[in-house]
CSV table of C-alpha atoms in Angstrom, one decimal:
chain,number,residue,atom,x,y,z
H,1,MET,CA,70.2,118.8,-15.1
H,2,THR,CA,69.1,116.3,-17.8
H,3,ALA,CA,65.8,114.7,-18.5
H,4,THR,CA,65.2,111.1,-19.4
H,5,ASN,CA,63.9,111.1,-22.9
H,6,VAL,CA,62.4,107.9,-24.1
H,7,TYR,CA,61.3,108.9,-27.5
H,8,PRO,CA,62.8,108.0,-30.9
H,9,PRO,CA,65.1,110.6,-32.6
H,10,ALA,CA,62.6,111.2,-35.3
H,11,ALA,CA,60.0,112.8,-33.0
H,12,GLU,CA,58.1,114.2,-36.0
H,13,ASP,CA,57.4,110.7,-37.3
H,14,ARG,CA,53.7,110.3,-36.7
H,15,THR,CA,53.3,106.8,-38.0
H,16,PHE,CA,51.4,104.5,-35.7
H,17,SER,CA,53.8,101.6,-36.3
H,18,SER,CA,56.6,102.9,-34.2
H,19,SER,CA,57.4,100.8,-31.1
H,20,PHE,CA,58.7,103.7,-29.1
H,21,PRO,CA,56.5,106.1,-27.1
H,22,ARG,CA,57.2,109.8,-27.5
H,23,LEU,CA,58.0,110.4,-23.8
H,24,SER,CA,60.1,112.8,-21.7
H,25,LEU,CA,60.6,112.3,-18.0
H,26,ALA,CA,62.0,114.5,-15.2
H,27,PRO,CA,65.6,113.5,-14.2
H,28,ALA,CA,65.8,110.5,-11.8
H,29,GLY,CA,66.0,111.5,-8.1
H,30,THR,CA,64.3,114.9,-8.5
H,31,ASP,CA,60.9,115.8,-7.0
H,32,PRO,CA,59.0,117.6,-9.7
H,33,ALA,CA,56.4,120.0,-8.4
H,34,LEU,CA,53.4,119.0,-10.4
H,35,LEU,CA,54.5,116.8,-13.4
H,36,ASP,CA,56.8,113.9,-13.8
H,37,GLY,CA,57.1,114.5,-17.6
H,38,ALA,CA,55.2,114.4,-20.8
H,39,TRP,CA,53.7,111.8,-23.2
H,40,TRP,CA,52.9,112.6,-26.8
H,41,PRO,CA,50.6,109.7,-28.0
H,42,ARG,CA,50.0,109.1,-31.7
H,43,SER,CA,46.3,108.8,-31.2
H,44,ARG,CA,43.5,109.1,-28.7
H,45,ASP,CA,43.0,105.3,-28.5
H,46,LEU,CA,44.0,104.3,-25.0
H,47,ALA,CA,43.8,100.6,-25.8
H,48,ALA,CA,46.4,101.0,-28.5
H,49,GLU,CA,48.6,103.6,-26.8
H,50,LEU,CA,48.9,102.3,-23.2
H,51,PRO,CA,50.8,99.0,-24.0
H,52,GLU,CA,53.6,101.0,-25.6
H,53,LEU,CA,53.7,103.5,-22.8
H,54,THR,CA,53.8,101.0,-20.0
H,55,ALA,CA,56.5,98.9,-21.8
H,56,ALA,CA,58.8,101.9,-21.5
H,57,LEU,CA,57.8,102.9,-18.0
H,58,ASP,CA,57.6,99.5,-16.2
H,59,PRO,CA,61.4,99.0,-16.1
H,60,LEU,CA,61.8,102.6,-14.8
H,61,TRP,CA,59.0,102.9,-12.3
H,62,GLY,CA,57.8,99.3,-11.5
H,63,ARG,CA,54.8,97.6,-13.0
H,64,ILE,CA,52.0,100.1,-13.8
H,65,THR,CA,48.7,98.6,-12.7
H,66,ARG,CA,46.3,101.5,-12.9
H,67,VAL,CA,45.8,104.7,-15.0
H,68,THR,CA,43.3,107.5,-14.7
H,69,VAL,CA,42.3,110.1,-17.3
H,70,ASN,CA,39.8,112.9,-17.7
H,71,PRO,CA,37.4,111.9,-20.4
H,72,THR,CA,37.4,115.3,-22.1
H,73,PHE,CA,39.9,114.3,-24.8
H,74,TRP,CA,39.5,110.5,-24.7
H,75,PRO,CA,36.5,109.4,-26.8
H,76,VAL,CA,36.6,105.8,-25.5
H,77,ILE,CA,37.9,104.8,-22.1
H,78,PRO,CA,38.3,101.0,-21.8
H,79,ARG,CA,38.0,99.6,-18.2
H,80,LYS,CA,40.9,97.3,-18.7
H,81,VAL,CA,43.8,97.2,-21.1
H,82,PRO,CA,46.0,94.1,-21.5
H,83,VAL,CA,49.7,94.9,-21.6
H,84,GLN,CA,52.8,92.7,-21.4
H,85,GLY,CA,51.8,89.9,-19.1
H,86,HIS,CA,49.3,91.9,-17.0
H,87,VAL,CA,46.2,94.1,-17.1
H,88,ILE,CA,46.0,97.8,-16.5
H,89,HIS,CA,42.8,99.1,-14.9
H,90,VAL,CA,41.7,102.4,-16.4
H,91,GLY,CA,39.5,104.9,-14.6
H,92,TRP,CA,38.4,108.4,-15.2
H,93,PHE,CA,37.7,111.6,-13.2
H,94,GLU,CA,36.1,114.5,-14.8
H,95,PRO,CA,36.1,117.5,-12.4
H,96,GLU,CA,39.0,116.3,-10.2
H,97,GLN,CA,41.6,115.6,-12.9
H,98,ASP,CA,43.2,118.0,-15.3
H,99,PRO,CA,42.0,117.1,-18.8
H,100,HIS,CA,45.6,117.3,-20.1
H,101,LYS,CA,47.1,114.9,-17.5
H,102,LEU,CA,47.4,111.2,-17.2
H,103,LEU,CA,47.9,109.6,-13.8
H,104,LEU,CA,49.9,106.3,-13.6
H,105,PHE,CA,49.9,104.1,-10.5
H,106,SER,CA,52.4,101.4,-9.7
H,107,TYR,CA,51.5,98.8,-7.1
H,108,THR,CA,55.0,98.8,-5.6
H,109,THR,CA,56.3,102.4,-6.1
H,110,GLY,CA,53.7,105.1,-6.3
H,111,ARG,CA,52.1,107.6,-8.6
H,112,TRP,CA,53.3,109.7,-11.6
H,113,ASP,CA,51.6,112.5,-13.4
H,114,LEU,CA,52.3,113.0,-17.1
H,115,LEU,CA,51.2,115.9,-19.4
H,116,VAL,CA,49.4,114.4,-22.4
H,117,ILE,CA,50.4,116.3,-25.5
H,118,PRO,CA,47.6,116.2,-28.1
H,119,PRO,CA,48.5,113.8,-31.0
H,120,GLN,CA,48.0,116.5,-33.7
H,121,THR,CA,50.5,118.9,-32.0
H,122,ASP,CA,53.2,120.2,-34.3
H,123,PRO,CA,56.7,118.8,-33.5
H,124,SER,CA,58.3,122.1,-32.4
H,125,THR,CA,55.5,122.8,-29.9
H,126,ALA,CA,55.6,119.2,-28.7
H,127,ALA,CA,59.3,119.4,-28.2
H,128,TRP,CA,58.8,122.6,-26.1
H,129,LEU,CA,56.1,120.9,-24.0
H,130,MET,CA,58.2,117.8,-23.4
H,131,ALA,CA,61.2,119.9,-22.2
H,132,GLU,CA,59.0,122.1,-20.0
H,133,ALA,CA,57.1,119.2,-18.4
H,134,ALA,CA,60.3,117.3,-17.6
H,135,ASP,CA,61.8,120.3,-15.9
H,136,PRO,CA,61.5,119.7,-12.1
H,137,ALA,CA,61.7,123.5,-11.4
H,138,ARG,CA,58.5,124.1,-13.3
H,139,SER,CA,55.4,124.8,-11.2
H,140,LEU,CA,52.7,124.9,-13.9
H,141,THR,CA,49.8,122.5,-14.1
H,142,ALA,CA,49.3,120.5,-17.3
H,143,SER,CA,46.6,122.9,-18.5
H,144,GLY,CA,48.9,125.8,-17.6
H,145,LEU,CA,51.6,124.3,-19.9
H,146,MET,CA,49.1,123.8,-22.7
H,147,GLN,CA,48.2,127.6,-22.4
H,148,GLY,CA,51.9,128.3,-22.5
H,149,ALA,CA,52.2,126.2,-25.6
H,150,GLU,CA,49.6,128.4,-27.3
H,151,LEU,CA,51.8,131.4,-26.6
H,152,PHE,CA,54.9,129.5,-27.8
H,153,ARG,CA,53.1,128.6,-31.0
H,154,ALA,CA,51.8,132.1,-31.6
H,155,ALA,CA,55.3,133.5,-31.0
H,156,ALA,CA,56.8,131.0,-33.5
H,157,GLU,CA,54.1,132.0,-36.1
H,158,ALA,CA,54.9,135.7,-35.5
H,159,ASP,CA,58.6,135.0,-36.0
H,160,TRP,CA,57.7,133.2,-39.2
H,161,ASP,CA,55.7,136.2,-40.3
H,162,LEU,CA,58.7,138.4,-39.7
H,163,VAL,CA,60.9,136.1,-41.7
H,164,ARG,CA,58.4,136.2,-44.6
H,165,GLU,CA,58.1,140.0,-44.4
H,166,THR,CA,61.9,140.3,-44.4
H,167,VAL,CA,62.2,138.1,-47.5
H,168,TRP,CA,59.5,140.0,-49.2
H,169,ASP,CA,61.3,143.3,-48.4
H,170,SER,CA,64.6,141.9,-49.7
H,171,GLU,CA,62.9,141.0,-52.9
H,172,GLY,CA,61.8,144.6,-53.6
H,173,GLY,CA,58.4,144.4,-51.8
H,174,HIS,CA,59.3,147.3,-49.5
H,175,SER,CA,58.8,149.9,-52.3
H,176,ALA,CA,55.2,148.9,-52.7
H,177,ARG,CA,54.2,150.1,-49.3
H,178,PRO,CA,55.0,153.1,-47.1
H,179,ARG,CA,57.5,152.4,-44.3
H,180,PRO,CA,56.1,152.5,-40.7
H,181,PRO,CA,56.9,155.5,-38.5
H,182,ARG,CA,60.4,155.4,-37.0
H,183,ARG,CA,60.9,156.5,-33.4
H,184,VAL,CA,63.8,158.9,-32.7
H,185,GLY,CA,64.0,159.6,-29.0
H,186,SER,CA,60.5,160.8,-28.1
H,187,LEU,CA,59.8,162.0,-31.7
H,188,VAL,CA,58.1,160.0,-34.3
H,189,THR,CA,59.2,160.7,-37.9
H,190,GLN,CA,57.8,159.4,-41.1
H,191,THR,CA,60.4,158.0,-43.5
H,192,GLN,CA,59.7,159.5,-47.0
H,193,ARG,CA,59.9,157.5,-50.1
H,194,PRO,CA,61.4,159.2,-53.1
H,195,THR,CA,58.8,160.4,-55.5
H,196,GLU,CA,58.8,159.0,-59.0
H,197,GLY,CA,60.6,160.9,-61.7
H,198,MET,CA,63.1,162.6,-59.4
């Protein structure tokens, strides 16, 4: 199974001048349970971000004519956004729509739901979210994926802490602190450090 990725190779490039949206879509012909993919905008400015997004999606899904968001994370919601030769009508729903989701409607084809990854997300977490949201076997909501991303980020930080501790130990830092208890079967033993002068 492969996903359609419509984002530039340098996904960590956060400059606003790029003409490619950072986007990952479920494979064509699959029926995703809750999400059709993920979008990682460079800002929270819908008027600036939607033209780039629809330019990538119109050839795949048909002309996008309407978009809805939850206003929780969008400071300004324009009623209309001009895009290549037409206008997108933008609406919002607060209690009914997941705050991490963007709904897109095409006049001829249907509706698609995209996870919206916050612009300030670090590249490794964003890549994880893009892969998860484009997996048609996933059954998490957009908010559920964002909670999963927090766990992913925390695990990555814990791994980095382990790497730093390993480097510190390899540079002689281990003798500056007692070693933790070591489990042997059901017994716990304390590893002794040699005393100085022996």
